JSON list of C-alpha atoms in Angstrom, two decimals:
[
{"chain": "D", "resi": 538, "resn": "MET", "atom": "CA", "xyz": [191.36, -1.96, -1.73]},
{"chain": "D", "resi": 539, "resn": "ALA", "atom": "CA", "xyz": [193.34, -1.15, -6.11]},
{"chain": "D", "resi": 540, "resn": "ALA", "atom": "CA", "xyz": [196.67, -1.31, -5.08]},
{"chain": "D", "resi": 541, "resn": "GLY", "atom": "CA", "xyz": [195.39, -5.22, -2.92]},
{"chain": "D", "resi": 542, "resn": "GLN", "atom": "CA", "xyz": [193.34, -6.57, -6.82]},
{"chain": "D", "resi": 543, "resn": "ARG", "atom": "CA", "xyz": [195.85, -5.16, -8.62]},
{"chain": "D", "resi": 544, "resn": "ALA", "atom": "CA", "xyz": [198.46, -7.64, -6.63]},
{"chain": "D", "resi": 545, "resn": "LEU", "atom": "CA", "xyz": [195.90, -9.86, -6.48]},
{"chain": "D", "resi": 546, "resn": "THR", "atom": "CA", "xyz": [195.59, -9.68, -10.73]},
{"chain": "D", "resi": 547, "resn": "ALA", "atom": "CA", "xyz": [199.20, -10.08, -11.11]},
{"chain": "D", "resi": 548, "resn": "ARG", "atom": "CA", "xyz": [198.90, -12.87, -9.33]},
{"chain": "D", "resi": 549, "resn": "ASP", "atom": "CA", "xyz": [200.73, -11.85, -6.73]},
{"chain": "D", "resi": 550, "resn": "TYR", "atom": "CA", "xyz": [199.34, -13.06, -3.72]},
{"chain": "D", "resi": 551, "resn": "ALA", "atom": "CA", "xyz": [201.42, -12.30, -0.63]},
{"chain": "D", "resi": 552, "resn": "ARG", "atom": "CA", "xyz": [201.80, -8.76, -1.53]},
{"chain": "D", "resi": 553, "resn": "ALA", "atom": "CA", "xyz": [197.92, -8.93, -2.01]},
{"chain": "D", "resi": 554, "resn": "GLU", "atom": "CA", "xyz": [197.22, -10.70, 1.66]},
{"chain": "D", "resi": 555, "resn": "ARG", "atom": "CA", "xyz": [199.92, -7.66, 3.39]},
{"chain": "D", "resi": 556, "resn": "ILE", "atom": "CA", "xyz": [197.83, -4.83, 1.45]},
{"chain": "D", "resi": 557, "resn": "PHE", "atom": "CA", "xyz": [194.02, -6.56, 2.58]},
{"chain": "D", "resi": 558, "resn": "SER", "atom": "CA", "xyz": [195.29, -6.76, 5.46]},
{"chain": "D", "resi": 559, "resn": "ALA", "atom": "CA", "xyz": [195.31, -2.67, 6.15]},
{"chain": "D", "resi": 560, "resn": "ALA", "atom": "CA", "xyz": [192.22, -2.59, 4.44]},
{"chain": "D", "resi": 561, "resn": "LEU", "atom": "CA", "xyz": [191.07, -4.44, 6.81]},
{"chain": "D", "resi": 562, "resn": "LEU", "atom": "CA", "xyz": [191.89, -2.57, 9.78]},
{"chain": "D", "resi": 563, "resn": "LYS", "atom": "CA", "xyz": [190.74, 0.65, 8.33]},
{"chain": "D", "resi": 564, "resn": "ALA", "atom": "CA", "xyz": [187.58, -0.32, 7.17]},
{"chain": "D", "resi": 565, "resn": "ARG", "atom": "CA", "xyz": [186.94, -1.80, 10.67]},
{"chain": "D", "resi": 566, "resn": "GLY", "atom": "CA", "xyz": [186.61, 1.43, 11.54]},
{"chain": "D", "resi": 567, "resn": "GLY", "atom": "CA", "xyz": [183.57, 1.72, 9.81]},
{"chain": "D", "resi": 568, "resn": "GLY", "atom": "CA", "xyz": [182.04, -0.89, 12.60]},
{"chain": "D", "resi": 569, "resn": "ALA", "atom": "CA", "xyz": [181.75, -4.76, 12.36]},
{"chain": "D", "resi": 570, "resn": "ASP", "atom": "CA", "xyz": [179.05, -4.44, 10.09]},
{"chain": "D", "resi": 571, "resn": "ASP", "atom": "CA", "xyz": [180.47, -1.75, 7.69]},
{"chain": "D", "resi": 572, "resn": "LEU", "atom": "CA", "xyz": [179.78, -3.83, 4.61]},
{"chain": "D", "resi": 573, "resn": "ARG", "atom": "CA", "xyz": [184.22, -2.43, 3.35]},
{"chain": "D", "resi": 574, "resn": "VAL", "atom": "CA", "xyz": [184.47, -4.97, 5.57]},
{"chain": "D", "resi": 575, "resn": "ALA", "atom": "CA", "xyz": [182.39, -7.72, 3.82]},
{"chain": "D", "resi": 576, "resn": "LEU", "atom": "CA", "xyz": [184.46, -6.39, 0.91]},
{"chain": "D", "resi": 577, "resn": "THR", "atom": "CA", "xyz": [187.98, -6.43, 2.28]},
{"chain": "D", "resi": 578, "resn": "LEU", "atom": "CA", "xyz": [186.87, -9.60, 4.69]},
{"chain": "D", "resi": 579, "resn": "THR", "atom": "CA", "xyz": [186.27, -10.96, 1.39]},
{"chain": "D", "resi": 580, "resn": "SER", "atom": "CA", "xyz": [189.50, -10.30, -0.98]},
{"chain": "D", "resi": 581, "resn": "LEU", "atom": "CA", "xyz": [192.39, -11.70, 1.81]},
{"chain": "D", "resi": 582, "resn": "ALA", "atom": "CA", "xyz": [190.63, -14.65, 1.62]},
{"chain": "D", "resi": 583, "resn": "GLN", "atom": "CA", "xyz": [191.07, -14.37, -2.28]},
{"chain": "D", "resi": 584, "resn": "ALA", "atom": "CA", "xyz": [194.52, -12.88, -1.29]},
{"chain": "D", "resi": 585, "resn": "TYR", "atom": "CA", "xyz": [194.78, -16.47, 1.38]},
{"chain": "D", "resi": 586, "resn": "GLU", "atom": "CA", "xyz": [193.06, -18.95, -1.39]},
{"chain": "D", "resi": 587, "resn": "GLY", "atom": "CA", "xyz": [196.36, -17.70, -4.11]},
{"chain": "D", "resi": 588, "resn": "GLN", "atom": "CA", "xyz": [198.64, -18.50, -1.22]},
{"chain": "D", "resi": 589, "resn": "ARG", "atom": "CA", "xyz": [196.97, -22.26, -0.49]},
{"chain": "D", "resi": 590, "resn": "LYS", "atom": "CA", "xyz": [195.99, -20.75, 3.09]},
{"chain": "D", "resi": 591, "resn": "PHE", "atom": "CA", "xyz": [193.01, -22.47, 2.95]},
{"chain": "D", "resi": 592, "resn": "VAL", "atom": "CA", "xyz": [192.09, -23.16, 6.53]},
{"chain": "D", "resi": 593, "resn": "ASP", "atom": "CA", "xyz": [192.87, -19.07, 6.36]},
{"chain": "D", "resi": 594, "resn": "ALA", "atom": "CA", "xyz": [190.54, -18.28, 3.86]},
{"chain": "D", "resi": 595, "resn": "GLU", "atom": "CA", "xyz": [187.56, -19.83, 5.53]},
{"chain": "D", "resi": 596, "resn": "PRO", "atom": "CA", "xyz": [186.62, -17.74, 8.38]},
{"chain": "D", "resi": 597, "resn": "ARG", "atom": "CA", "xyz": [186.57, -14.87, 6.33]},
{"chain": "D", "resi": 598, "resn": "TYR", "atom": "CA", "xyz": [184.47, -15.53, 3.65]},
{"chain": "D", "resi": 599, "resn": "LEU", "atom": "CA", "xyz": [182.06, -16.49, 6.83]},
{"chain": "D", "resi": 600, "resn": "GLU", "atom": "CA", "xyz": [182.26, -13.56, 8.03]},
{"chain": "D", "resi": 601, "resn": "ALA", "atom": "CA", "xyz": [182.02, -11.68, 5.05]},
{"chain": "D", "resi": 602, "resn": "LEU", "atom": "CA", "xyz": [179.07, -13.37, 4.53]},
{"chain": "D", "resi": 603, "resn": "ARG", "atom": "CA", "xyz": [177.71, -13.19, 7.31]},
{"chain": "D", "resi": 604, "resn": "ILE", "atom": "CA", "xyz": [177.83, -9.15, 6.90]},
{"chain": "D", "resi": 605, "resn": "LEU", "atom": "CA", "xyz": [176.56, -9.42, 3.67]},
{"chain": "D", "resi": 606, "resn": "ARG", "atom": "CA", "xyz": [173.25, -11.49, 4.47]},
{"chain": "D", "resi": 607, "resn": "LYS", "atom": "CA", "xyz": [172.50, -8.82, 7.04]},
{"chain": "D", "resi": 608, "resn": "VAL", "atom": "CA", "xyz": [173.31, -5.88, 4.76]},
{"chain": "D", "resi": 609, "resn": "ARG", "atom": "CA", "xyz": [171.74, -6.41, 1.96]},
{"chain": "D", "resi": 610, "resn": "GLY", "atom": "CA", "xyz": [170.53, -9.32, 1.96]},
{"chain": "D", "resi": 611, "resn": "ALA", "atom": "CA", "xyz": [170.50, -12.91, 1.40]},
{"chain": "D", "resi": 612, "resn": "GLU", "atom": "CA", "xyz": [169.63, -13.51, -1.74]},
{"chain": "D", "resi": 613, "resn": "HIS", "atom": "CA", "xyz": [172.09, -10.34, -3.30]},
{"chain": "D", "resi": 614, "resn": "PRO", "atom": "CA", "xyz": [174.31, -12.36, -5.56]},
{"chain": "D", "resi": 615, "resn": "ASP", "atom": "CA", "xyz": [176.90, -11.07, -3.74]},
{"chain": "D", "resi": 616, "resn": "VAL", "atom": "CA", "xyz": [176.10, -13.61, -1.09]},
{"chain": "D", "resi": 617, "resn": "ALA", "atom": "CA", "xyz": [176.07, -15.85, -3.92]},
{"chain": "D", "resi": 618, "resn": "ALA", "atom": "CA", "xyz": [179.52, -14.90, -5.25]},
{"chain": "D", "resi": 619, "resn": "ILE", "atom": "CA", "xyz": [180.25, -15.80, -1.29]},
{"chain": "D", "resi": 620, "resn": "LEU", "atom": "CA", "xyz": [178.62, -19.11, -1.25]},
{"chain": "D", "resi": 621, "resn": "ASN", "atom": "CA", "xyz": [180.22, -20.26, -5.19]},
{"chain": "D", "resi": 622, "resn": "ASN", "atom": "CA", "xyz": [183.87, -19.94, -3.54]},
{"chain": "D", "resi": 623, "resn": "LEU", "atom": "CA", "xyz": [183.21, -21.68, -0.31]},
{"chain": "D", "resi": 624, "resn": "GLY", "atom": "CA", "xyz": [181.37, -24.49, -1.82]},
{"chain": "D", "resi": 625, "resn": "VAL", "atom": "CA", "xyz": [184.80, -24.22, -4.36]},
{"chain": "D", "resi": 626, "resn": "LEU", "atom": "CA", "xyz": [186.66, -24.21, -1.32]},
{"chain": "D", "resi": 627, "resn": "HIS", "atom": "CA", "xyz": [185.18, -26.65, -0.05]},
{"chain": "D", "resi": 628, "resn": "ARG", "atom": "CA", "xyz": [185.69, -29.59, -3.02]},
{"chain": "D", "resi": 629, "resn": "MET", "atom": "CA", "xyz": [189.47, -28.78, -3.43]},
{"chain": "D", "resi": 630, "resn": "HIS", "atom": "CA", "xyz": [189.60, -30.10, 0.26]},
{"chain": "D", "resi": 631, "resn": "GLY", "atom": "CA", "xyz": [187.09, -33.13, -0.39]},
{"chain": "D", "resi": 632, "resn": "GLN", "atom": "CA", "xyz": [184.00, -31.86, 1.69]},
{"chain": "D", "resi": 633, "resn": "PHE", "atom": "CA", "xyz": [181.49, -32.63, -0.71]},
{"chain": "D", "resi": 634, "resn": "PRO", "atom": "CA", "xyz": [177.79, -32.21, 0.41]},
{"chain": "D", "resi": 635, "resn": "GLU", "atom": "CA", "xyz": [179.10, -28.84, 1.89]},
{"chain": "D", "resi": 636, "resn": "ALA", "atom": "CA", "xyz": [180.48, -28.42, -0.90]},
{"chain": "D", "resi": 637, "resn": "GLU", "atom": "CA", "xyz": [177.46, -29.49, -3.15]},
{"chain": "D", "resi": 638, "resn": "GLN", "atom": "CA", "xyz": [174.57, -27.14, -0.30]},
{"chain": "D", "resi": 639, "resn": "TYR", "atom": "CA", "xyz": [177.31, -24.05, -1.41]},
{"chain": "D", "resi": 640, "resn": "LEU", "atom": "CA", "xyz": [177.58, -24.80, -4.25]},
{"chain": "D", "resi": 641, "resn": "GLN", "atom": "CA", "xyz": [174.08, -25.08, -5.69]},
{"chain": "D", "resi": 642, "resn": "ARG", "atom": "CA", "xyz": [172.64, -22.48, -3.00]},
{"chain": "D", "resi": 643, "resn": "ALA", "atom": "CA", "xyz": [175.31, -20.15, -5.30]},
{"chain": "D", "resi": 644, "resn": "LEU", "atom": "CA", "xyz": [172.93, -21.41, -8.49]},
{"chain": "D", "resi": 645, "resn": "SER", "atom": "CA", "xyz": [169.52, -21.00, -7.26]},
{"chain": "D", "resi": 646, "resn": "ILE", "atom": "CA", "xyz": [170.41, -16.94, -5.81]},
{"chain": "D", "resi": 647, "resn": "LYS", "atom": "CA", "xyz": [172.39, -16.33, -9.00]},
{"chain": "D", "resi": 648, "resn": "GLU", "atom": "CA", "xyz": [169.21, -18.03, -11.48]},
{"chain": "D", "resi": 649, "resn": "ARG", "atom": "CA", "xyz": [167.05, -15.50, -10.05]},
{"chain": "D", "resi": 650, "resn": "ALA", "atom": "CA", "xyz": [168.93, -12.59, -9.47]},
{"chain": "D", "resi": 651, "resn": "HIS", "atom": "CA", "xyz": [170.36, -12.85, -13.14]},
{"chain": "D", "resi": 652, "resn": "GLY", "atom": "CA", "xyz": [168.06, -15.50, -15.43]},
{"chain": "D", "resi": 653, "resn": "PRO", "atom": "CA", "xyz": [169.77, -18.78, -15.82]},
{"chain": "D", "resi": 654, "resn": "SER", "atom": "CA", "xyz": [171.82, -17.32, -19.15]},
{"chain": "D", "resi": 655, "resn": "HIS", "atom": "CA", "xyz": [175.08, -14.81, -17.16]},
{"chain": "D", "resi": 656, "resn": "PRO", "atom": "CA", "xyz": [177.67, -15.56, -17.11]},
{"chain": "D", "resi": 657, "resn": "ASP", "atom": "CA", "xyz": [177.97, -16.03, -13.63]},
{"chain": "D", "resi": 658, "resn": "VAL", "atom": "CA", "xyz": [175.40, -18.61, -13.93]},
{"chain": "D", "resi": 659, "resn": "ALA", "atom": "CA", "xyz": [177.88, -20.97, -16.16]},
{"chain": "D", "resi": 660, "resn": "LEU", "atom": "CA", "xyz": [180.12, -20.19, -13.20]},
{"chain": "D", "resi": 661, "resn": "THR", "atom": "CA", "xyz": [178.84, -21.98, -11.15]},
{"chain": "D", "resi": 662, "resn": "LEU", "atom": "CA", "xyz": [177.94, -24.72, -13.28]},
{"chain": "D", "resi": 663, "resn": "SER", "atom": "CA", "xyz": [181.31, -25.42, -14.12]},
{"chain": "D", "resi": 664, "resn": "ASN", "atom": "CA", "xyz": [182.21, -25.53, -10.25]},
{"chain": "D", "resi": 665, "resn": "LEU", "atom": "CA", "xyz": [179.11, -28.11, -9.87]},
{"chain": "D", "resi": 666, "resn": "ALA", "atom": "CA", "xyz": [180.85, -29.38, -12.88]},
{"chain": "D", "resi": 667, "resn": "GLN", "atom": "CA", "xyz": [184.22, -29.84, -11.77]},
{"chain": "D", "resi": 668, "resn": "LEU", "atom": "CA", "xyz": [182.56, -30.82, -7.72]},
{"chain": "D", "resi": 669, "resn": "HIS", "atom": "CA", "xyz": [180.96, -33.88, -9.95]},
{"chain": "D", "resi": 670, "resn": "VAL", "atom": "CA", "xyz": [183.30, -35.07, -11.23]},
{"chain": "D", "resi": 671, "resn": "ALA", "atom": "CA", "xyz": [185.02, -35.19, -8.20]},
{"chain": "D", "resi": 672, "resn": "LYS", "atom": "CA", "xyz": [182.18, -37.47, -6.82]},
{"chain": "D", "resi": 673, "resn": "GLY", "atom": "CA", "xyz": [183.00, -39.26, -10.61]},
{"chain": "D", "resi": 674, "resn": "GLU", "atom": "CA", "xyz": [179.73, -38.71, -10.68]},
{"chain": "D", "resi": 675, "resn": "TYR", "atom": "CA", "xyz": [180.62, -37.69, -15.00]},
{"chain": "D", "resi": 676, "resn": "GLU", "atom": "CA", "xyz": [177.06, -38.11, -16.20]},
{"chain": "D", "resi": 677, "resn": "THR", "atom": "CA", "xyz": [175.48, -36.18, -13.92]},
{"chain": "D", "resi": 678, "resn": "ALA", "atom": "CA", "xyz": [178.49, -33.42, -15.21]},
{"chain": "D", "resi": 679, "resn": "ALA", "atom": "CA", "xyz": [178.04, -33.82, -18.19]},
{"chain": "D", "resi": 680, "resn": "PRO", "atom": "CA", "xyz": [174.30, -31.32, -19.12]},
{"chain": "D", "resi": 681, "resn": "LEU", "atom": "CA", "xyz": [176.58, -29.25, -16.63]},
{"chain": "D", "resi": 682, "resn": "TYR", "atom": "CA", "xyz": [179.78, -27.77, -18.91]},
{"chain": "D", "resi": 683, "resn": "GLU", "atom": "CA", "xyz": [177.62, -28.27, -21.80]},
{"chain": "D", "resi": 684, "resn": "ARG", "atom": "CA", "xyz": [175.10, -25.27, -20.51]},
{"chain": "D", "resi": 685, "resn": "ALA", "atom": "CA", "xyz": [177.66, -23.59, -18.83]},
{"chain": "D", "resi": 686, "resn": "LEU", "atom": "CA", "xyz": [179.31, -23.52, -22.44]},
{"chain": "D", "resi": 687, "resn": "GLY", "atom": "CA", "xyz": [176.25, -22.38, -23.75]},
{"chain": "D", "resi": 688, "resn": "ILE", "atom": "CA", "xyz": [175.74, -19.20, -21.41]},
{"chain": "D", "resi": 689, "resn": "TYR", "atom": "CA", "xyz": [179.75, -18.91, -22.29]},
{"chain": "D", "resi": 690, "resn": "GLU", "atom": "CA", "xyz": [179.28, -19.31, -25.85]},
{"chain": "D", "resi": 691, "resn": "GLN", "atom": "CA", "xyz": [176.30, -16.69, -26.82]},
{"chain": "D", "resi": 692, "resn": "ALA", "atom": "CA", "xyz": [177.04, -13.69, -23.69]},
{"chain": "D", "resi": 693, "resn": "TYR", "atom": "CA", "xyz": [181.64, -13.75, -25.08]},
{"chain": "D", "resi": 694, "resn": "GLY", "atom": "CA", "xyz": [181.58, -15.72, -28.58]},
{"chain": "D", "resi": 695, "resn": "PRO", "atom": "CA", "xyz": [182.94, -18.82, -29.57]},
{"chain": "D", "resi": 696, "resn": "ASP", "atom": "CA", "xyz": [186.56, -17.90, -29.10]},
{"chain": "D", "resi": 697, "resn": "ASP", "atom": "CA", "xyz": [186.62, -16.50, -25.95]},
{"chain": "D", "resi": 698, "resn": "LEU", "atom": "CA", "xyz": [188.73, -17.33, -22.89]},
{"chain": "D", "resi": 699, "resn": "ARG", "atom": "CA", "xyz": [185.97, -18.22, -20.63]},
{"chain": "D", "resi": 700, "resn": "VAL", "atom": "CA", "xyz": [185.11, -21.05, -23.27]},
{"chain": "D", "resi": 701, "resn": "ALA", "atom": "CA", "xyz": [188.62, -22.10, -23.85]},
{"chain": "D", "resi": 702, "resn": "ARG", "atom": "CA", "xyz": [188.31, -23.38, -19.58]},
{"chain": "D", "resi": 703, "resn": "THR", "atom": "CA", "xyz": [184.93, -24.35, -19.82]},
{"chain": "D", "resi": 704, "resn": "LEU", "atom": "CA", "xyz": [186.33, -26.68, -22.33]},
{"chain": "D", "resi": 705, "resn": "ASP", "atom": "CA", "xyz": [189.25, -27.47, -20.58]},
{"chain": "D", "resi": 706, "resn": "GLY", "atom": "CA", "xyz": [187.27, -29.47, -18.14]},
{"chain": "D", "resi": 707, "resn": "TYR", "atom": "CA", "xyz": [185.02, -30.65, -19.67]},
{"chain": "D", "resi": 708, "resn": "VAL", "atom": "CA", "xyz": [187.86, -32.97, -22.36]},
{"chain": "D", "resi": 709, "resn": "THR", "atom": "CA", "xyz": [188.89, -33.97, -18.73]},
{"chain": "D", "resi": 710, "resn": "LEU", "atom": "CA", "xyz": [185.24, -35.64, -18.31]},
{"chain": "D", "resi": 711, "resn": "LEU", "atom": "CA", "xyz": [185.00, -36.90, -21.49]},
{"chain": "D", "resi": 712, "resn": "ARG", "atom": "CA", "xyz": [188.22, -38.83, -21.24]},
{"chain": "D", "resi": 713, "resn": "LYS", "atom": "CA", "xyz": [187.28, -40.35, -17.97]},
{"chain": "D", "resi": 714, "resn": "ILE", "atom": "CA", "xyz": [183.82, -41.75, -19.74]},
{"chain": "D", "resi": 715, "resn": "HIS", "atom": "CA", "xyz": [186.05, -42.45, -22.78]},
{"chain": "D", "resi": 716, "resn": "ARG", "atom": "CA", "xyz": [185.24, -40.02, -25.01]},
{"chain": "D", "resi": 717, "resn": "ASP", "atom": "CA", "xyz": [188.11, -39.71, -26.34]},
{"chain": "D", "resi": 718, "resn": "ARG", "atom": "CA", "xyz": [187.35, -38.89, -30.04]},
{"chain": "D", "resi": 719, "resn": "GLU", "atom": "CA", "xyz": [185.39, -35.62, -29.10]},
{"chain": "D", "resi": 720, "resn": "ALA", "atom": "CA", "xyz": [188.08, -34.82, -25.74]},
{"chain": "D", "resi": 721, "resn": "GLU", "atom": "CA", "xyz": [191.03, -34.53, -29.12]},
{"chain": "D", "resi": 722, "resn": "GLN", "atom": "CA", "xyz": [188.84, -32.26, -30.85]},
{"chain": "D", "resi": 723, "resn": "LEU", "atom": "CA", "xyz": [187.09, -30.16, -28.43]},
{"chain": "D", "resi": 724, "resn": "GLN", "atom": "CA", "xyz": [191.25, -29.54, -27.04]},
{"chain": "D", "resi": 725, "resn": "GLU", "atom": "CA", "xyz": [191.89, -27.94, -29.69]},
{"chain": "D", "resi": 726, "resn": "ARG", "atom": "CA", "xyz": [190.10, -25.64, -29.97]},
{"chain": "D", "resi": 727, "resn": "ALA", "atom": "CA", "xyz": [189.80, -24.47, -26.34]},
{"chain": "D", "resi": 728, "resn": "ASP", "atom": "CA", "xyz": [194.02, -24.72, -27.87]},
{"chain": "D", "resi": 729, "resn": "ALA", "atom": "CA", "xyz": [193.34, -22.52, -31.04]},
{"chain": "D", "resi": 730, "resn": "ILE", "atom": "CA", "xyz": [191.43, -20.12, -28.67]},
{"chain": "D", "resi": 731, "resn": "ARG", "atom": "CA", "xyz": [194.42, -19.86, -26.79]},
{"chain": "D", "resi": 732, "resn": "ALA", "atom": "CA", "xyz": [196.59, -19.37, -29.39]},
{"chain": "D", "resi": 733, "resn": "ALA", "atom": "CA", "xyz": [193.99, -16.93, -31.69]},
{"chain": "D", "resi": 734, "resn": "ARG", "atom": "CA", "xyz": [193.76, -14.78, -27.59]},
{"chain": "D", "resi": 735, "resn": "ALA", "atom": "CA", "xyz": [198.22, -15.00, -26.92]},
{"chain": "D", "resi": 736, "resn": "ALA", "atom": "CA", "xyz": [198.79, -13.68, -30.94]},
{"chain": "D", "resi": 737, "resn": "GLU", "atom": "CA", "xyz": [196.22, -10.88, -30.73]}
]
């Protein structure tokens, strides 16, 4: 698993797939509902996603979701993490109703488990914002981005890369609604954060 995670971090997704596939065979030796099976399936699904093998990723996420709900309960943050990933997957396929259902469920679990100002909440808020942008619901997306930005800034400071990535999404939204001056200012801020990080 550690070797597979290193491959994921290095974006060597094909190698990660091979490693996690081998790990899955070993994990299944502990039984179909072993927690290790769920964790390995989740990592394998991420390796598939990295290669844009979305059809292969979804059933792995769904099997992991079933196991985690059984072993850890339907309200566990690990369940929310998989729901979040499934939401992103369905958004990328253009399956917006399903994506919104998954993401809203993930957000609800995370807010109850961690509170409304946790970085995991910000991640799902950003994903929901991206979904609403894809649907053309720009006015709905804007406050989601703003809330996510506020959470990341409070948790990590104003110069964190997570802030820069969220700014990127917000900039895209602002340009779509012709708030070009504000978009330019935020893009400059995102670029400055990246430049500062690269210089460290």
